[in-house]
PDB file of C-alpha atoms in Angstrom:
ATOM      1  CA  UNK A   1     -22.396 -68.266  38.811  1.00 63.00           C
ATOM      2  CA  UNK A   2     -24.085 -65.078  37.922  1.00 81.00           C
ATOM      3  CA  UNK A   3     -27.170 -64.036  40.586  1.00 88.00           C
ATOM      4  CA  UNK A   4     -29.437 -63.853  37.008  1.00 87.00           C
ATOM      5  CA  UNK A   5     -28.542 -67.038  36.867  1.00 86.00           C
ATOM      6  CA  UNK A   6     -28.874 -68.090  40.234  1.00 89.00           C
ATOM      7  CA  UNK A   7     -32.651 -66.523  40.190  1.00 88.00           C
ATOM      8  CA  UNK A   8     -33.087 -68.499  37.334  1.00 86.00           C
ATOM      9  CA  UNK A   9     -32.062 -71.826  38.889  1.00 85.00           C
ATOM     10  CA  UNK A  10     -33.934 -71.127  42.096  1.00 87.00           C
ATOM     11  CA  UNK A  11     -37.116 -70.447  40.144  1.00 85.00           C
ATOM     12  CA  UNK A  12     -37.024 -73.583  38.312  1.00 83.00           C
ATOM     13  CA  UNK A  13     -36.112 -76.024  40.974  1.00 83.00           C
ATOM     14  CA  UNK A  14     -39.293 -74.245  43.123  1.00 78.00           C
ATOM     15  CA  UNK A  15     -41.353 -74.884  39.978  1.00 73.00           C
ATOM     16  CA  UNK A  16     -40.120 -78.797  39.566  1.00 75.00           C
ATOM     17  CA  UNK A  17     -40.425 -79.354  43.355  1.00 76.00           C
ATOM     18  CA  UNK A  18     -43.278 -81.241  44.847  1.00 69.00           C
ATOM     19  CA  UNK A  19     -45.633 -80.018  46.473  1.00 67.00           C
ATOM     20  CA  UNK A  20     -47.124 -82.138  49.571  1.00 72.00           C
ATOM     21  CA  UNK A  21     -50.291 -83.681  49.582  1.00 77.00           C
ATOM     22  CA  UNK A  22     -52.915 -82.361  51.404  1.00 83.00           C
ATOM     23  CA  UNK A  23     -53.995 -84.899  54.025  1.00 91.00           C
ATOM     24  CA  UNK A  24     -57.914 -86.598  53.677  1.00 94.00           C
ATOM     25  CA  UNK A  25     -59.597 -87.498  56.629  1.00 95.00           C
ATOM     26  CA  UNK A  26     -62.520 -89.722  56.574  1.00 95.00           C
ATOM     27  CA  UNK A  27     -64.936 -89.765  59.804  1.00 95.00           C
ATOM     28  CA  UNK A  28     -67.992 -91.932  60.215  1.00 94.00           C
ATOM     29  CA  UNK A  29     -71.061 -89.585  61.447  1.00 93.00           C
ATOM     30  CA  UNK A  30     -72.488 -90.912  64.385  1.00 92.00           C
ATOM     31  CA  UNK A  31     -75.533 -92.708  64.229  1.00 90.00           C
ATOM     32  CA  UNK A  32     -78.977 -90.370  64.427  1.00 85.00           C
ATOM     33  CA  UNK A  33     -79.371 -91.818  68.639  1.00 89.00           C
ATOM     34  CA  UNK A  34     -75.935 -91.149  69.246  1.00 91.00           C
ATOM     35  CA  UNK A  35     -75.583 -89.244  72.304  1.00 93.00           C
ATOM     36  CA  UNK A  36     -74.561 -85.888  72.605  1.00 93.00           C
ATOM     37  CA  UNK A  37     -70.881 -86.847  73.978  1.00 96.00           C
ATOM     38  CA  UNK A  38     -70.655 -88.572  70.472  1.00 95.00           C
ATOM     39  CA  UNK A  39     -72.013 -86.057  68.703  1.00 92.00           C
ATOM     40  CA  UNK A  40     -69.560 -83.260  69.842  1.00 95.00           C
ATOM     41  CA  UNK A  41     -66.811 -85.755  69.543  1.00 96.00           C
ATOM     42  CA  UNK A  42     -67.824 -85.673  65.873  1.00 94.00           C
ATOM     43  CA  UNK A  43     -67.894 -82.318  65.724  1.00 93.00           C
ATOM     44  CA  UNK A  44     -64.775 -81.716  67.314  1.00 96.00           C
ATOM     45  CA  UNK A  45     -62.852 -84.339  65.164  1.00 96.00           C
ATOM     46  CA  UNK A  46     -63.967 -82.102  61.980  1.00 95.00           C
ATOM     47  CA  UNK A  47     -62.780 -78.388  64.166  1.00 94.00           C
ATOM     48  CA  UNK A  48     -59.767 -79.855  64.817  1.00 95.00           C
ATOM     49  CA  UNK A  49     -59.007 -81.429  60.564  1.00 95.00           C
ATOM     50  CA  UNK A  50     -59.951 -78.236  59.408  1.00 93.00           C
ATOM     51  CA  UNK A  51     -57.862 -76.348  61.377  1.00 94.00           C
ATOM     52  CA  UNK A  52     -54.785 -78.831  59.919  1.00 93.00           C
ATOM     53  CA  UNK A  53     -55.945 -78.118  56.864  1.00 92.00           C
ATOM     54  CA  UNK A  54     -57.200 -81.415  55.664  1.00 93.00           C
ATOM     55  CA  UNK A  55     -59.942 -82.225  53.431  1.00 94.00           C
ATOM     56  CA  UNK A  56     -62.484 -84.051  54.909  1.00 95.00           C
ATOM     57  CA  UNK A  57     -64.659 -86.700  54.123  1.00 95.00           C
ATOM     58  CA  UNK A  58     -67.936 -87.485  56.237  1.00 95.00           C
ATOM     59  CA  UNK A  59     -69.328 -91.144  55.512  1.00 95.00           C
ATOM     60  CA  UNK A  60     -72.928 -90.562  57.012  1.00 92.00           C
ATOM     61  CA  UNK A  61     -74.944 -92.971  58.866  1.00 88.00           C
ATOM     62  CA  UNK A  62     -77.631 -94.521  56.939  1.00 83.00           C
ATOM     63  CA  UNK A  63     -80.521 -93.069  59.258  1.00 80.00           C
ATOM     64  CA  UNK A  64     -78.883 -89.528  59.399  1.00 74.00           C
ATOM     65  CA  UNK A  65     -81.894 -87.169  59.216  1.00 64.00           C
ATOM     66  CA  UNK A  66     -79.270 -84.111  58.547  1.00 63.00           C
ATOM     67  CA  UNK A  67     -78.863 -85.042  54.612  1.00 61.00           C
ATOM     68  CA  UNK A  68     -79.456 -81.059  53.543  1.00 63.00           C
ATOM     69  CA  UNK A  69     -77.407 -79.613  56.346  1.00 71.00           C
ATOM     70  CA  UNK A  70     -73.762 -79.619  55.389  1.00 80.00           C
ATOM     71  CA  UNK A  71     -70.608 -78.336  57.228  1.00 83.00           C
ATOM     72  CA  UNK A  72     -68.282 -76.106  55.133  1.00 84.00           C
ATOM     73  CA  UNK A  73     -65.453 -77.424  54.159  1.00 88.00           C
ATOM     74  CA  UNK A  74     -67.170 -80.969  54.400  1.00 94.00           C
ATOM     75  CA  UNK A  75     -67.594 -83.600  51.517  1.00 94.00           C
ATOM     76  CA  UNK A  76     -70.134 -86.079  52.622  1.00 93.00           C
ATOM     77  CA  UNK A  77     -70.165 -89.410  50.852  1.00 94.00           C
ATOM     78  CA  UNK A  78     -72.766 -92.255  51.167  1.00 91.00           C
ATOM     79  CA  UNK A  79     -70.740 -94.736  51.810  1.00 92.00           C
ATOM     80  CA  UNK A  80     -66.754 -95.594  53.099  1.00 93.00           C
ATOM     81  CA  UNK A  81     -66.249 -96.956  49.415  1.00 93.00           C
ATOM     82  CA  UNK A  82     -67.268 -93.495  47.784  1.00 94.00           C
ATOM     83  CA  UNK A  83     -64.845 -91.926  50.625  1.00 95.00           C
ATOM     84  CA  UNK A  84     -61.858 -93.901  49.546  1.00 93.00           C
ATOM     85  CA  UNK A  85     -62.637 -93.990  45.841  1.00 93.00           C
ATOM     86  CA  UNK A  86     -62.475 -89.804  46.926  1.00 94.00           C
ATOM     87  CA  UNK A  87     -59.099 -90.353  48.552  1.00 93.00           C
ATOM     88  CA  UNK A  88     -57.612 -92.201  46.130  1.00 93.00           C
ATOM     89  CA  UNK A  89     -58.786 -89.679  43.480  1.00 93.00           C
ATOM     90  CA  UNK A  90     -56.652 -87.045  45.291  1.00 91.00           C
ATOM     91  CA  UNK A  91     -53.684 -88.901  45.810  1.00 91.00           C
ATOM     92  CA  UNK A  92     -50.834 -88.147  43.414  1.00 89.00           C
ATOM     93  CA  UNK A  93     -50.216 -91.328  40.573  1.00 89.00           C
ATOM     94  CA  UNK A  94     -47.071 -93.375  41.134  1.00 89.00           C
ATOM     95  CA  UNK A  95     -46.715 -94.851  37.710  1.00 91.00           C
ATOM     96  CA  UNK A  96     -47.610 -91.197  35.958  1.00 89.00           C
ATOM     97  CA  UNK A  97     -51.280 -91.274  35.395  1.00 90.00           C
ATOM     98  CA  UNK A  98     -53.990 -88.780  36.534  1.00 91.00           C
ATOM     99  CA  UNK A  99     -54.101 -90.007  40.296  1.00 92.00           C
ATOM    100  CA  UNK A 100     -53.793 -93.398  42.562  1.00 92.00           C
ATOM    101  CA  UNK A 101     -57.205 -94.347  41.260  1.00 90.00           C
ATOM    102  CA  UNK A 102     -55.906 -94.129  37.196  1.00 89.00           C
ATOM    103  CA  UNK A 103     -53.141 -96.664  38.723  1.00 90.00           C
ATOM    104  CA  UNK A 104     -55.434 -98.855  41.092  1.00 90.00           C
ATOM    105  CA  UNK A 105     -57.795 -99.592  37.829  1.00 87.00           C
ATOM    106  CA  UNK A 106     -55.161 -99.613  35.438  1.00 87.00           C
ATOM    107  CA  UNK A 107     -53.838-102.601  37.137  1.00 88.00           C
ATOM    108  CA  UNK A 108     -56.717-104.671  37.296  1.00 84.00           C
ATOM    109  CA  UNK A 109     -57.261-107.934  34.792  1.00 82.00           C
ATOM    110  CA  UNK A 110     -59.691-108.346  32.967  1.00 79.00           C
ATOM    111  CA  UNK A 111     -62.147-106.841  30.019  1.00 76.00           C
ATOM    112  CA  UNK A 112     -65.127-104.415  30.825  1.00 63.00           C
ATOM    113  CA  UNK A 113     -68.490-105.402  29.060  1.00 68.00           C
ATOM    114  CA  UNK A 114     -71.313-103.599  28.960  1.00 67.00           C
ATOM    115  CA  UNK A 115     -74.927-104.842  29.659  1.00 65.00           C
ATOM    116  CA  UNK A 116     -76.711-106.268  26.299  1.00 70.00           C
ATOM    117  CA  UNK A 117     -79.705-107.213  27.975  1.00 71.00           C
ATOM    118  CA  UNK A 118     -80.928-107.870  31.464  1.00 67.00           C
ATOM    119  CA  UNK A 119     -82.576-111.154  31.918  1.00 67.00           C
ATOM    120  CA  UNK A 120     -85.063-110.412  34.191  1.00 70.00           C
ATOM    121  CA  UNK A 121     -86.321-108.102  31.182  1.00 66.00           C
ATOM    122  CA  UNK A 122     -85.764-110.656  28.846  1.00 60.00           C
ATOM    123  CA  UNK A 123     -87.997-113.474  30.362  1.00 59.00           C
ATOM    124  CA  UNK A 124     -90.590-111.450  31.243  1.00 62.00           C
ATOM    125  CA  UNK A 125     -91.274-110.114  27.131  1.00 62.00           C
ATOM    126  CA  UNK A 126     -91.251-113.672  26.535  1.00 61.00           C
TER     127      UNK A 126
END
């Protein structure tokens, strides 16, 4: 085989060959009277992902009084359903489609209606 060839080859099999997923981690932030052992627990937890690499995902606590303070780096989500609807999102589709969540909602039964009318509204123009 010629080494034109050969480059040739090489090039394309880099080009068709996957390339790994980047890991997600999801933490929970502590609650707003954690104590301060928690707290840099937390912290450490997100040092350590982001020196792996990850993306991470921070599901904060409902009473967290740090909403317009955000780590670089960090996503934070609301709630651990928006965090896994995230990590689903960035996981690669098995049947061909855009990503695991395409595949997870392609495979649900069912039709999707949308709201006519709400019937609280309803009774109360009655």
């Amino acid at each position: 085989m010629t080494s034109v060839l050969r480059r040739r080859l090489e090039r394309i099999e880099a080009a068709l060959r996957a390339a790994p997923e980047q890991a997600f981690t999801i933490l929970v932030e502590p609650e707003h009277e954690a104590t301060a052992i928690e707290w840099q627990a937390h912290r450490e937890a997100i040092s350590t992902s982001l020196l792996r690499g990850d993306r991470i995902g921070v599901v904060r606590s409902p009473d967290s009084v740090d909403q317009d303070q955000q780590e670089v780096g960090v996503e934070y989500f609301d709630n651990e359903i928006h965090a896994w609807l995230a990590v689903m999102a960035s996981q690669k589709s098995q049947q061909g489609r855009a990503n695991r969540l395409a595949d997870v909602l392609a495979s649900l039964n069912g039709t999707v209606h949308g709201v006519v009318t709400d019937p609280v509204e309803s009774e109360e123009n009655q």
